Amino acid sequence: MFFYNVFLFFSTKDKLYFWYFCYVLFTLPTLLHLHNFPILKFIFPEKIALFLDSHPFVWFYLPIIFISKFTIQFLDLHKRPIVKSIVPLLNVYALVIVGFLDCFSIVQHYALVRFNQIISQIGISYLLFLSLYIWLKEKKINVRFYSLALILF
């Protein structure tokens, strides 16, 4: 997926492929970490790797920045300022609030995970219903792939 989107980005110069390429690039360390492959030890010095390993919410949400940019552009949310503002609001929650609470251990990790799962499901449901509306009501055929991906997710 990484090389495919890089190729498409340089071939078409479409920013959608750039955002998706960045998403795949930043998702890879997260997935490797979740599957117990110690990728952080190879990328960062030992102290930083231990900190990031013990506080995963500090860096797990970096791919959300890029998938949000992809979503805003793909669903043409620039035409809907109120709807467009909700997607970055979810980013602020994920990156700033959850990252801050995890970084300084303000909230116990298990409680943070539970609350985060609820907020993540609200965000995914919001994007799913928004994409279904754009696909079915506004007849944008390409949005069906985005909706299908969220349904299968």
CSV table of C-alpha atoms in Angstrom, one decimal:
chain,number,residue,atom,x,y,z
A,1,MET,CA,0.0,0.0,0.0
A,2,PHE,CA,2.8,2.4,0.8
A,3,PHE,CA,4.7,2.1,-2.5
A,4,TYR,CA,1.4,2.0,-4.5
A,5,ASN,CA,0.2,5.3,-3.0
A,6,VAL,CA,3.7,6.9,-3.4
A,7,PHE,CA,3.6,5.9,-7.1
A,8,LEU,CA,0.1,7.2,-7.5
A,9,PHE,CA,1.0,10.5,-5.8
A,10,PHE,CA,4.0,11.2,-8.0
A,11,SER,CA,2.0,10.1,-11.1
A,12,THR,CA,-1.1,12.1,-10.6
A,13,LYS,CA,0.0,14.8,-8.2
A,14,ASP,CA,-3.3,14.3,-6.3
A,15,LYS,CA,-3.0,15.2,-2.6
A,16,LEU,CA,-5.4,12.3,-1.7
A,17,TYR,CA,-2.6,9.8,-2.4
A,18,PHE,CA,-0.1,11.9,-0.3
A,19,TRP,CA,-2.4,11.9,2.7
A,20,TYR,CA,-3.1,8.2,2.4
A,21,PHE,CA,0.6,7.5,1.9
A,22,CYS,CA,1.4,9.4,5.1
A,23,TYR,CA,-1.4,7.5,6.9
A,24,VAL,CA,0.1,4.2,5.9
A,25,LEU,CA,3.6,5.4,6.8
A,26,PHE,CA,2.6,6.4,10.4
A,27,THR,CA,0.3,3.4,10.9
A,28,LEU,CA,3.0,0.9,10.2
A,29,PRO,CA,4.9,1.5,13.5
A,30,THR,CA,1.6,1.4,15.4
A,31,LEU,CA,0.6,-1.9,14.0
A,32,LEU,CA,4.1,-3.4,14.5
A,33,HIS,CA,4.0,-2.2,18.1
A,34,LEU,CA,0.5,-3.7,18.7
A,35,HIS,CA,1.8,-7.0,17.4
A,36,ASN,CA,4.7,-7.1,19.8
A,37,PHE,CA,7.4,-6.2,17.3
A,38,PRO,CA,9.7,-3.8,19.2
A,39,ILE,CA,10.1,-1.3,16.3
A,40,LEU,CA,10.5,1.7,18.7
A,41,LYS,CA,13.8,0.3,19.9
A,42,PHE,CA,15.2,0.5,16.4
A,43,ILE,CA,14.0,4.0,15.7
A,44,PHE,CA,14.6,5.9,19.0
A,45,PRO,CA,17.2,5.9,21.7
A,46,GLU,CA,16.4,3.6,24.6
A,47,LYS,CA,14.9,6.1,27.0
A,48,ILE,CA,12.6,7.6,24.4
A,49,ALA,CA,11.6,4.1,23.2
A,50,LEU,CA,10.7,3.1,26.8
A,51,PHE,CA,8.7,6.2,27.3
A,52,LEU,CA,6.7,5.7,24.1
A,53,ASP,CA,6.3,2.1,24.9
A,54,SER,CA,4.8,2.8,28.3
A,55,HIS,CA,2.7,5.8,27.0
A,56,PRO,CA,1.3,4.6,23.6
A,57,PHE,CA,-1.5,7.2,23.4
A,58,VAL,CA,1.2,9.8,23.0
A,59,TRP,CA,2.0,8.6,19.5
A,60,PHE,CA,-0.7,6.1,18.5
A,61,TYR,CA,-2.9,8.9,17.1
A,62,LEU,CA,-0.4,10.4,14.7
A,63,PRO,CA,-2.0,8.6,11.7
A,64,ILE,CA,-5.3,10.3,12.6
A,65,ILE,CA,-3.9,13.6,11.4
A,66,PHE,CA,-3.3,12.2,7.9
A,67,ILE,CA,-6.5,10.2,7.6
A,68,SER,CA,-8.5,13.2,8.7
A,69,LYS,CA,-6.8,15.3,6.0
A,70,PHE,CA,-7.7,12.5,3.6
A,71,THR,CA,-11.3,12.4,4.8
A,72,ILE,CA,-11.8,16.2,4.5
A,73,GLN,CA,-10.5,16.2,0.9
A,74,PHE,CA,-12.1,13.0,-0.2
A,75,LEU,CA,-15.5,13.7,1.1
A,76,ASP,CA,-15.3,17.4,-0.1
A,77,LEU,CA,-15.9,18.7,3.4
A,78,HIS,CA,-14.6,22.1,2.5
A,79,LYS,CA,-18.0,22.9,1.2
A,80,ARG,CA,-19.5,22.1,4.6
A,81,PRO,CA,-17.7,24.3,7.2
A,82,ILE,CA,-19.7,23.0,10.3
A,83,VAL,CA,-19.2,19.4,9.3
A,84,LYS,CA,-15.6,20.0,8.4
A,85,SER,CA,-14.9,21.5,11.9
A,86,ILE,CA,-16.0,18.3,13.7
A,87,VAL,CA,-13.2,16.1,12.1
A,88,PRO,CA,-10.3,18.3,13.4
A,89,LEU,CA,-12.2,18.5,16.8
A,90,LEU,CA,-11.9,14.7,17.0
A,91,ASN,CA,-8.1,15.2,16.3
A,92,VAL,CA,-7.7,17.7,19.1
A,93,TYR,CA,-9.4,15.2,21.4
A,94,ALA,CA,-7.3,12.3,20.3
A,95,LEU,CA,-3.9,14.0,20.0
A,96,VAL,CA,-4.0,16.7,22.7
A,97,ILE,CA,-6.3,15.5,25.5
A,98,VAL,CA,-5.7,11.8,25.4
A,99,GLY,CA,-2.0,12.2,24.6
A,100,PHE,CA,-1.6,14.7,27.5
A,101,LEU,CA,-3.5,12.5,30.0
A,102,ASP,CA,-1.3,9.5,29.0
A,103,CYS,CA,2.0,11.4,28.8
A,104,PHE,CA,1.7,12.6,32.4
A,105,SER,CA,-0.2,9.6,33.7
A,106,ILE,CA,-3.0,11.8,35.0
A,107,VAL,CA,-5.6,9.1,34.3
A,108,GLN,CA,-4.9,5.4,34.8
A,109,HIS,CA,-4.2,3.6,31.5
A,110,TYR,CA,-7.1,1.1,31.6
A,111,ALA,CA,-9.6,3.9,32.2
A,112,LEU,CA,-8.2,5.9,29.4
A,113,VAL,CA,-8.5,2.9,27.0
A,114,ARG,CA,-12.2,2.4,27.9
A,115,PHE,CA,-13.1,6.1,27.4
A,116,ASN,CA,-11.0,6.3,24.3
A,117,GLN,CA,-12.8,3.3,22.8
A,118,ILE,CA,-16.2,5.0,23.2
A,119,ILE,CA,-15.0,8.3,21.7
A,120,SER,CA,-13.3,6.4,18.8
A,121,GLN,CA,-16.6,4.6,18.0
A,122,ILE,CA,-18.5,7.9,18.1
A,123,GLY,CA,-16.0,9.3,15.6
A,124,ILE,CA,-16.1,6.3,13.3
A,125,SER,CA,-19.9,6.2,13.4
A,126,TYR,CA,-20.0,10.0,12.6
A,127,LEU,CA,-17.8,9.5,9.5
A,128,LEU,CA,-19.7,6.4,8.4
A,129,PHE,CA,-23.1,8.2,8.5
A,130,LEU,CA,-21.6,11.3,6.9
A,131,SER,CA,-20.2,9.2,4.1
A,132,LEU,CA,-23.4,7.3,3.6
A,133,TYR,CA,-25.3,10.6,3.4
A,134,ILE,CA,-22.9,12.0,0.8
A,135,TRP,CA,-23.0,8.7,-1.2
A,136,LEU,CA,-26.8,8.1,-1.1
A,137,LYS,CA,-28.2,11.6,-0.9
A,138,GLU,CA,-25.8,13.6,-3.0
A,139,LYS,CA,-25.1,10.7,-5.4
A,140,LYS,CA,-21.3,10.8,-5.2
A,141,ILE,CA,-20.4,7.3,-6.4
A,142,ASN,CA,-16.8,7.2,-5.3
A,143,VAL,CA,-17.8,7.8,-1.7
A,144,ARG,CA,-19.2,4.2,-1.6
A,145,PHE,CA,-15.7,2.9,-1.3
A,146,TYR,CA,-15.0,5.0,1.7
A,147,SER,CA,-18.3,3.9,3.3
A,148,LEU,CA,-17.6,0.3,2.6
A,149,ALA,CA,-14.1,0.6,4.1
A,150,LEU,CA,-15.7,2.0,7.3
A,151,ILE,CA,-18.3,-0.7,7.4
A,152,LEU,CA,-15.7,-3.4,7.1
A,153,PHE,CA,-13.5,-1.7,9.6
